[in-house]
Coordinates of C-alpha atoms (C1' of nucleotides) in Angstrom, one line a residue:
Chain A
M1 CA 11.1 68.9 32.9
K2 CA 12.6 66.4 30.5
P3 CA 11.4 66.4 26.9
R4 CA 8.8 63.8 26.1
L5 CA 9.9 61.2 23.5
L6 CA 8.2 58.4 21.5
I7 CA 10.2 55.7 19.9
A8 CA 8.8 53.8 16.9
D9 CA 10.9 51.0 15.7
D10 CA 10.0 47.4 15.0
H11 CA 13.4 46.0 16.0
T12 CA 12.6 45.4 19.6
L13 CA 16.2 45.2 20.7
F14 CA 17.0 48.5 19.0
N15 CA 13.9 50.2 20.3
E16 CA 14.5 49.0 23.8
G17 CA 18.2 49.7 23.6
V18 CA 17.7 53.3 22.5
K19 CA 15.3 53.8 25.4
Q20 CA 17.9 52.6 27.9
L21 CA 20.5 54.7 26.3
I22 CA 18.8 58.0 26.5
S23 CA 16.3 57.6 29.3
D24 CA 18.5 59.8 31.4
H25 CA 18.0 62.7 29.1
Y26 CA 14.5 62.3 28.0
N27 CA 11.2 61.1 29.2
I28 CA 10.3 58.1 27.1
V29 CA 6.6 58.3 27.1
G30 CA 6.0 55.4 24.7
Q31 CA 7.4 52.7 22.5
V32 CA 5.7 51.3 19.4
F33 CA 6.8 48.4 17.2
D34 CA 4.4 48.7 14.3
G35 CA 3.5 51.5 12.0
K36 CA -0.2 51.1 12.7
D37 CA 0.3 52.0 16.3
V38 CA 2.1 55.2 15.9
L39 CA -0.7 57.6 15.3
I40 CA -2.8 56.3 18.2
M41 CA 0.2 56.3 20.5
A42 CA 1.1 59.9 19.5
M43 CA -2.5 60.9 20.3
V44 CA -2.4 59.3 23.7
T45 CA 1.1 60.2 24.8
R46 CA 1.5 63.6 23.2
P47 CA 5.3 63.5 22.8
D48 CA 7.5 66.5 21.9
V49 CA 9.4 64.4 19.4
I50 CA 9.1 61.0 17.7
L51 CA 12.0 58.9 16.7
L52 CA 10.6 57.2 13.7
D53 CA 12.0 54.2 11.8
I54 CA 11.4 54.4 8.1
N55 CA 11.0 50.6 7.5
L56 CA 8.1 49.8 9.8
P57 CA 5.5 47.1 9.4
S58 CA 2.0 48.0 8.3
I59 CA 2.7 51.7 7.5
N60 CA 6.1 53.0 6.5
G61 CA 7.7 56.0 8.0
F62 CA 7.1 58.4 5.1
D63 CA 3.4 57.8 5.1
L64 CA 3.4 58.1 8.9
A65 CA 5.2 61.4 8.7
I66 CA 2.5 62.8 6.4
E67 CA -0.2 61.7 8.7
L68 CA 1.6 63.0 11.8
R69 CA 2.0 66.3 10.2
K70 CA -1.7 66.5 9.4
S71 CA -2.8 65.7 12.9
F72 CA -0.1 67.1 15.2
E73 CA 1.3 70.4 14.3
T74 CA 3.9 70.6 17.0
I75 CA 5.4 67.2 17.3
K76 CA 8.9 67.0 16.0
I77 CA 9.7 64.1 13.7
I78 CA 13.1 62.5 13.5
F79 CA 13.8 59.5 11.2
V80 CA 16.2 57.0 12.5
S81 CA 17.2 54.7 9.7
M82 CA 20.0 52.6 8.4
Y83 CA 19.3 53.8 4.9
T84 CA 21.5 56.5 3.3
E85 CA 19.7 56.6 -0.1
P86 CA 19.6 60.1 -1.4
R87 CA 16.0 59.7 -2.4
F88 CA 15.1 59.0 1.2
I89 CA 16.9 62.1 2.3
E90 CA 15.2 64.1 -0.4
Q91 CA 11.8 62.8 0.5
S92 CA 12.4 63.5 4.1
K93 CA 13.2 67.1 3.4
Q94 CA 10.2 67.5 1.2
L95 CA 8.0 66.2 4.0
K96 CA 9.7 68.7 6.3
V97 CA 10.8 66.0 8.7
D98 CA 12.9 67.7 11.3
G99 CA 15.8 65.2 11.5
Y100 CA 17.4 62.2 9.9
L101 CA 19.7 60.1 12.0
L102 CA 21.6 56.9 11.0
K103 CA 21.5 53.8 13.0
N104 CA 25.2 53.7 13.2
S105 CA 25.4 57.0 15.0
T106 CA 26.7 57.2 18.5
K107 CA 24.7 58.0 21.6
E108 CA 26.2 61.5 21.6
E109 CA 25.1 62.1 18.0
L110 CA 21.7 60.9 18.8
I111 CA 21.3 63.2 21.7
L112 CA 22.8 66.1 19.7
G113 CA 20.3 65.5 17.0
I114 CA 17.3 65.3 19.2
D115 CA 18.4 68.4 21.2
N116 CA 18.9 70.4 18.0
V117 CA 15.5 69.5 16.8
L118 CA 13.9 70.3 20.1
N119 CA 15.4 73.7 20.0
G120 CA 13.6 74.3 16.7
G121 CA 16.4 73.4 14.4
N122 CA 16.9 70.7 11.8
Y123 CA 19.4 67.9 12.1
Y124 CA 20.3 65.7 9.2
D125 CA 23.2 63.5 10.0
P126 CA 26.4 65.0 8.6
K127 CA 27.5 61.7 7.2
L128 CA 24.6 61.9 4.7
N129 CA 26.4 64.7 2.9
Q130 CA 29.6 62.8 2.4
L131 CA 28.1 59.8 0.7
R132 CA 28.5 58.8 -2.9
P133 CA 25.1 58.4 -4.5
N134 CA 23.8 54.9 -4.8
L135 CA 26.6 53.3 -2.9
H136 CA 25.3 51.3 0.0
H137 CA 28.1 50.8 2.5
D138 CA 26.3 48.4 4.7
D139 CA 24.5 46.4 2.1
F140 CA 25.7 42.9 2.6
F141 CA 24.0 41.5 -0.6
V142 CA 25.5 44.1 -2.8
K143 CA 28.9 43.2 -1.5
Q144 CA 28.4 39.5 -1.6
F145 CA 27.6 39.5 -5.3
S146 CA 29.9 42.5 -6.1
L147 CA 27.2 44.5 -7.8
T148 CA 28.0 48.0 -8.9
P149 CA 25.9 51.0 -8.0
R150 CA 24.6 51.2 -11.6
E151 CA 23.6 47.6 -11.5
V152 CA 21.8 48.0 -8.2
E153 CA 20.0 51.0 -9.7
I154 CA 18.8 48.9 -12.6
I155 CA 17.8 46.0 -10.4
R156 CA 15.5 48.4 -8.5
M157 CA 14.0 49.7 -11.7
I158 CA 13.3 46.2 -13.0
K159 CA 11.8 45.4 -9.6
N160 CA 9.5 48.3 -10.1
G161 CA 8.2 46.8 -13.3
M162 CA 10.1 48.7 -15.9
N163 CA 11.4 47.0 -19.0
T164 CA 14.7 47.5 -20.7
G165 CA 13.4 50.3 -23.0
E166 CA 11.9 52.3 -20.2
I167 CA 15.0 52.0 -18.1
A168 CA 17.1 53.2 -21.0
E169 CA 14.9 56.2 -21.5
K170 CA 14.8 57.1 -17.8
L171 CA 18.6 56.9 -17.4
F172 CA 19.3 58.5 -20.8
L173 CA 21.1 55.4 -21.9
G174 CA 21.1 53.3 -25.1
L175 CA 19.0 50.2 -25.2
E176 CA 22.1 48.0 -25.6
T177 CA 23.8 49.5 -22.6
V178 CA 20.9 48.5 -20.3
K179 CA 20.9 45.1 -22.0
T180 CA 24.6 44.7 -21.1
H181 CA 23.9 45.7 -17.5
R182 CA 21.1 43.1 -17.3
K183 CA 23.4 40.4 -18.7
N184 CA 26.1 41.3 -16.2
I185 CA 23.6 41.2 -13.3
Y186 CA 22.2 37.8 -14.4
Y187 CA 25.8 36.5 -14.6
K188 CA 26.7 37.8 -11.1
L189 CA 23.6 36.4 -9.5
S190 CA 23.7 33.2 -11.4
I191 CA 20.2 33.6 -12.7
T192 CA 18.6 33.5 -16.2
K193 CA 15.3 35.3 -16.0
S194 CA 13.8 38.5 -14.8
T195 CA 11.4 36.6 -12.6
E196 CA 14.3 35.2 -10.6
L197 CA 15.7 38.7 -10.4
I198 CA 12.5 40.0 -8.8
K199 CA 12.5 37.2 -6.3
F200 CA 16.1 38.0 -5.4
A201 CA 15.4 41.7 -5.1
L202 CA 12.4 41.3 -3.0
E203 CA 13.9 38.7 -0.7
N204 CA 17.0 40.8 -0.1
N205 CA 15.3 44.1 0.2
I206 CA 17.2 45.6 -2.6
Chain B
M1 CA 30.8 35.2 37.8
K2 CA 28.9 36.6 34.9
P3 CA 29.5 35.2 31.4
R4 CA 31.9 37.3 29.3
L5 CA 30.2 38.7 26.2
L6 CA 31.5 40.5 23.1
I7 CA 29.1 42.5 20.9
A8 CA 29.9 43.0 17.2
D9 CA 27.5 45.3 15.4
D10 CA 28.2 48.4 13.2
H11 CA 25.1 50.1 14.2
T12 CA 26.4 52.0 17.2
L13 CA 23.0 52.7 18.7
F14 CA 22.0 49.0 18.5
N15 CA 25.4 47.9 19.8
E16 CA 25.3 50.3 22.7
G17 CA 21.6 49.7 23.3
V18 CA 22.1 46.0 23.6
K19 CA 24.9 46.5 26.0
Q20 CA 22.8 48.6 28.3
L21 CA 20.0 46.1 28.0
I22 CA 21.9 43.1 29.1
S23 CA 24.8 44.4 31.2
D24 CA 23.0 43.3 34.3
H25 CA 23.2 39.7 33.1
Y26 CA 26.5 39.6 31.4
N27 CA 29.9 41.0 31.6
I28 CA 30.3 43.0 28.4
V29 CA 34.0 42.7 27.8
G30 CA 34.1 44.4 24.4
Q31 CA 32.2 46.1 21.7
V32 CA 33.3 46.3 18.0
F33 CA 31.8 48.1 15.1
D34 CA 33.7 46.7 12.2
G35 CA 34.3 43.2 11.0
K36 CA 38.1 43.7 10.9
D37 CA 38.2 44.3 14.6
V38 CA 36.4 41.2 15.7
L39 CA 39.2 38.7 15.6
I40 CA 41.7 40.9 17.4
M41 CA 39.1 41.8 20.0
A42 CA 38.2 38.2 20.5
M43 CA 41.9 37.4 21.1
V44 CA 42.3 40.2 23.6
T45 CA 39.1 39.8 25.6
R46 CA 38.5 36.1 25.4
P47 CA 34.7 36.2 25.6
D48 CA 32.5 33.2 26.3
V49 CA 30.1 34.3 23.6
I50 CA 30.0 36.7 20.7
L51 CA 26.9 38.4 19.5
L52 CA 27.7 38.8 15.8
D53 CA 25.9 40.9 13.2
I54 CA 25.9 39.3 9.8
N55 CA 26.1 42.5 7.8
L56 CA 29.3 44.1 9.1
P57 CA 31.7 46.4 7.3
S58 CA 35.0 45.0 6.1
I59 CA 34.3 41.4 6.8
N60 CA 30.9 39.8 7.0
G61 CA 29.6 37.6 9.8
F62 CA 29.8 34.4 7.9
D63 CA 33.5 34.8 7.0
L64 CA 34.1 35.9 10.6
A65 CA 32.3 32.8 12.0
I66 CA 34.6 30.6 9.9
E67 CA 37.7 32.4 11.2
L68 CA 36.5 32.4 14.8
R69 CA 35.9 28.7 14.6
K70 CA 39.4 28.2 13.4
S71 CA 41.1 30.2 16.1
F72 CA 38.9 29.9 19.1
E73 CA 37.4 26.5 19.7
T74 CA 35.4 27.4 22.8
I75 CA 33.8 30.7 22.0
K76 CA 30.1 30.5 21.3
I77 CA 28.9 32.4 18.3
I78 CA 25.4 33.9 18.0
F79 CA 24.2 35.7 14.9
V80 CA 22.0 38.7 15.6
S81 CA 20.5 39.8 12.3
M82 CA 17.4 41.3 10.8
Y83 CA 17.5 38.8 8.0
T84 CA 15.2 35.8 7.9
E85 CA 16.4 34.4 4.6
P86 CA 16.3 30.6 4.6
R87 CA 19.7 30.4 3.0
F88 CA 21.2 32.5 5.8
I89 CA 19.8 30.0 8.3
E90 CA 21.1 27.2 6.3
Q91 CA 24.5 28.6 6.1
S92 CA 24.6 29.4 9.8
K93 CA 23.7 25.8 10.6
Q94 CA 26.4 24.5 8.2
L95 CA 28.9 26.7 10.0
K96 CA 27.8 25.3 13.3
V97 CA 26.9 28.7 14.6
D98 CA 25.4 28.3 18.0
G99 CA 22.5 30.7 17.7
Y100 CA 20.6 32.9 15.4
L101 CA 18.6 35.7 16.9
L102 CA 16.5 38.3 15.1
K103 CA 16.8 42.0 15.8
N104 CA 13.1 42.3 16.4
S105 CA 13.4 40.0 19.4
T106 CA 12.7 41.1 22.9
K107 CA 15.2 41.5 25.7
E108 CA 13.9 38.3 27.2
E109 CA 14.3 36.3 24.0
L110 CA 17.8 37.6 23.7
I111 CA 18.8 36.5 27.2
L112 CA 17.0 33.2 26.7
G113 CA 19.0 32.6 23.5
I114 CA 22.3 33.5 25.1
D115 CA 21.7 31.4 28.1
N116 CA 20.7 28.4 26.1
V117 CA 23.9 28.7 24.0
L118 CA 26.0 29.2 27.1
N119 CA 24.6 26.0 28.5
G120 CA 25.9 24.2 25.5
G121 CA 22.7 24.2 23.4
N122 CA 21.7 25.8 20.2
Y123 CA 19.2 28.6 19.9
Y124 CA 17.7 29.5 16.5
D125 CA 14.9 32.0 16.9
P126 CA 11.5 30.1 16.8
K127 CA 10.1 32.7 14.5
L128 CA 12.5 31.4 11.8
N129 CA 10.5 28.2 11.6
Q130 CA 7.1 29.7 11.3
L131 CA 7.8 32.0 8.4
R132 CA 5.2 31.6 5.7
P133 CA 2.3 29.5 6.5
N134 CA -0.5 32.0 6.3
L135 CA -3.4 30.6 4.4
H136 CA -5.7 33.5 5.2
H137 CA -3.7 35.8 3.1
D138 CA -3.8 34.0 -0.1
D139 CA -7.4 33.1 0.4
F140 CA -8.1 36.8 0.5
F141 CA -6.0 37.4 -2.5
V142 CA -7.7 34.7 -4.5
K143 CA -11.1 35.9 -3.7
Q144 CA -10.3 39.5 -4.3
F145 CA -9.2 38.9 -7.8
S146 CA -11.5 35.8 -8.4
L147 CA -8.7 33.6 -9.5
T148 CA -9.5 30.0 -10.3
P149 CA -7.6 27.1 -8.7
R150 CA -5.8 26.4 -12.0
E151 CA -4.7 30.0 -12.2
V152 CA -3.3 30.0 -8.7
E153 CA -1.5 26.8 -9.5
I154 CA 0.1 28.5 -12.6
I155 CA 1.0 31.6 -10.6
R156 CA 2.9 29.5 -8.1
M157 CA 4.8 27.8 -10.9
I158 CA 5.7 31.1 -12.5
K159 CA 6.8 32.4 -9.2
N160 CA 9.1 29.4 -8.9
G161 CA 10.8 30.4 -12.0
M162 CA 9.2 28.2 -14.6
N163 CA 8.4 29.4 -18.0
T164 CA 5.3 28.7 -20.1
G165 CA 6.8 25.7 -21.8
E166 CA 7.9 24.1 -18.6
I167 CA 4.5 24.6 -17.0
A168 CA 2.7 23.1 -20.0
E169 CA 4.9 20.0 -19.8
K170 CA 4.5 19.6 -16.1
L171 CA 0.8 19.9 -16.2
F172 CA 0.4 17.9 -19.5
L173 CA -1.2 20.9 -21.2
G174 CA -0.7 22.5 -24.5
L175 CA 1.5 25.6 -24.7
E176 CA -1.5 27.7 -25.9
T177 CA -3.5 26.7 -22.9
V178 CA -0.9 27.9 -20.5
K179 CA -0.6 31.1 -22.5
T180 CA -4.3 31.6 -22.2
H181 CA -4.2 31.1 -18.5
R182 CA -1.4 33.7 -18.3
K183 CA -3.4 36.2 -20.2
N184 CA -6.4 35.7 -18.0
I185 CA -4.3 36.1 -14.9
Y186 CA -2.7 39.3 -16.2
Y187 CA -6.2 40.6 -17.0
K188 CA -7.6 39.8 -13.6
L189 CA -4.7 41.3 -11.8
S190 CA -4.5 44.3 -14.1
I191 CA -0.8 43.7 -14.9
T192 CA 1.2 43.2 -18.1
K193 CA 4.4 41.5 -17.2
S194 CA 5.7 38.4 -15.4
T195 CA 7.8 40.6 -13.1
E196 CA 4.7 42.3 -11.8
L197 CA 3.2 38.9 -11.2
I198 CA 6.1 37.8 -9.1
K199 CA 5.8 40.9 -7.0
F200 CA 2.1 40.3 -6.5
A201 CA 2.7 36.7 -5.6
L202 CA 5.5 37.3 -3.1
E203 CA 3.8 40.3 -1.5
N204 CA 0.6 38.3 -1.0
N205 CA 2.2 35.0 0.1
I206 CA 0.7 33.1 -2.8
Chain C
dC1 C1' -32.3 22.9 -20.2
dA2 C1' -30.0 27.3 -20.5
dG3 C1' -26.4 30.1 -18.9
dG4 C1' -22.2 30.7 -16.7
dC5 C1' -17.8 29.4 -15.7
dA6 C1' -13.6 26.8 -15.8
dA7 C1' -10.5 24.6 -18.6
dT8 C1' -8.8 23.4 -22.8
dC9 C1' -6.8 24.6 -27.5
dC10 C1' -5.5 27.4 -31.8
dC11 C1' -3.8 31.4 -35.1
dC12 C1' -1.5 35.7 -36.0
dC13 C1' 1.5 39.2 -34.9
dT14 C1' 4.9 42.3 -32.5
dT15 C1' 7.9 43.2 -28.8
dT16 C1' 11.0 41.9 -25.4
dC17 C1' 14.4 38.7 -23.4
dG18 C1' 18.3 36.1 -23.1
dG19 C1' 22.9 34.6 -24.6
dG20 C1' 26.9 35.0 -27.5
dG21 C1' 30.2 38.1 -28.9
dT22 C1' 33.3 42.7 -29.1
dA23 C1' 34.8 47.4 -28.1
dT24 C1' 35.3 52.3 -26.5
dT25 C1' 35.3 55.7 -22.9
dT26 C1' 35.3 57.3 -17.9
dT27 C1' 36.7 56.9 -13.5
dA28 C1' 39.3 55.5 -9.6
dT29 C1' 43.5 54.0 -7.8
dC30 C1' 48.1 53.1 -7.2
Chain D
dG1 C1' 51.1 57.5 -16.3
dA2 C1' 49.8 52.7 -16.1
dT3 C1' 46.1 49.6 -14.6
dA4 C1' 41.8 48.0 -13.3
dA5 C1' 37.0 48.5 -12.8
dA6 C1' 32.8 50.5 -14.3
dA7 C1' 30.0 52.3 -17.6
dT8 C1' 28.8 52.8 -22.1
dA9 C1' 27.5 50.9 -26.8
dC10 C1' 26.9 47.8 -30.8
dC11 C1' 26.0 43.2 -33.6
dC12 C1' 23.5 38.8 -34.4
dC13 C1' 20.3 35.3 -33.3
dG14 C1' 16.6 32.4 -31.5
dA15 C1' 13.4 31.9 -27.8
dA16 C1' 9.9 33.6 -25.0
dA17 C1' 6.5 36.7 -23.7
dG18 C1' 2.7 39.6 -24.6
dG19 C1' -1.7 41.1 -27.0
dG20 C1' -5.5 40.4 -30.2
dG21 C1' -8.8 37.4 -31.8
dG22 C1' -11.9 33.0 -31.6
dA23 C1' -13.5 28.1 -30.3
dT24 C1' -14.7 23.7 -27.9
dT25 C1' -15.8 20.8 -24.1
dG26 C1' -17.5 19.7 -19.7
dC27 C1' -19.6 20.8 -15.4
dC28 C1' -22.5 22.9 -12.1
dT29 C1' -26.6 25.4 -10.9
dG30 C1' -30.7 27.9 -11.1

DNA sequence: CAGGCAATCCCCCTTTCGGGGTATTTTATC
DNA sequence: GATAAAATACCCCGAAAGGGGGATTGCCTG
């Protein structure tokens, strides 16, 4: 009897593609494309394991993991994401998510991960441990504007509503240092105001 | 004879999944996972069409499109991306890229797009044109926070990067009037900074 | 007509931003 | 060990934003 598997990813092609790829190994009991459908679908199909995208519409993967854990003791949860941010990994481990796979994995790695988790183990993609913090290999925007990791970090904090002083305090930096970073960011992005920065950050998912 | 197709996407699972999905319809002559391999692979396999991710390692999709156009007159290029940024669409059209598909398309849309392009046409995902117009949302937003028409007008202008002085000038108002409106807006939304206002506005489609 | 609301305008004051510099130390890379 | 890139820090200055108060006009509605 093949293990029962539910796929939750809003990228239809990816979702469908993964299904095709591994339907020899697993019984794909459901596919959902929106966060709000995951819980109901889990209820209906009772999968052994859920492949869960983190960046889902309506409800994100983290919130879903919390809810799934509440309602379904035995369902294994595996995140499948393109994000390698350490804070994502951290949060996943805190939520006792069973696995974390990257979207640039191979079919073999995917199956290896799922099988490991089904056998009661954990599987966090080995590539996650060899990453330099805050360096986003596959972030087109960061490359396009040659932003440094520190600059991206500060952009995120500005996006989250922090001002220069708060950022300096949080990062244990001098006020002037953060000001310098801001100036460099503005220069690189050819902008002049924090409001433009917010727009840039939100529109580019930084 | 099935059309020859090359897939370029660094997300192995996606790349592989798409291959599985459409290998009935097309002859998948190659798969690459890094920007630097695209040109050589195009040379070797001579595909009719390339499905090209924009956010590739080493060389991004735009630069590749330029190079491909130079070296291979007849190869059709279709971007397959998760990004809906208008400036991406613009740039794609300027580069005379034949198609632009979204990663949350269905298998059917994918095939429709590829076939259109193979028949000499263009195919830009219809969803790209209907991004935005959602009057329900901002209605809700306006009601929820009981914003006046004038306030909404000013929020839009702030979102578009204008400062208090520019807004005053444009609306033939005194500086202090606009400042007062800003204060009232901040009070109603329980925020303190323009950056938070931008987030509110963008996230609620104001 | 009274009360509420929207829209307009003003003063005072402090903090934060944005733009112009310059300079030192770490880190990575060749 | 030289070089380049990144990260750190400081100075000066004016402009803009933010926060507190108050006030007037007009308009609609009960």
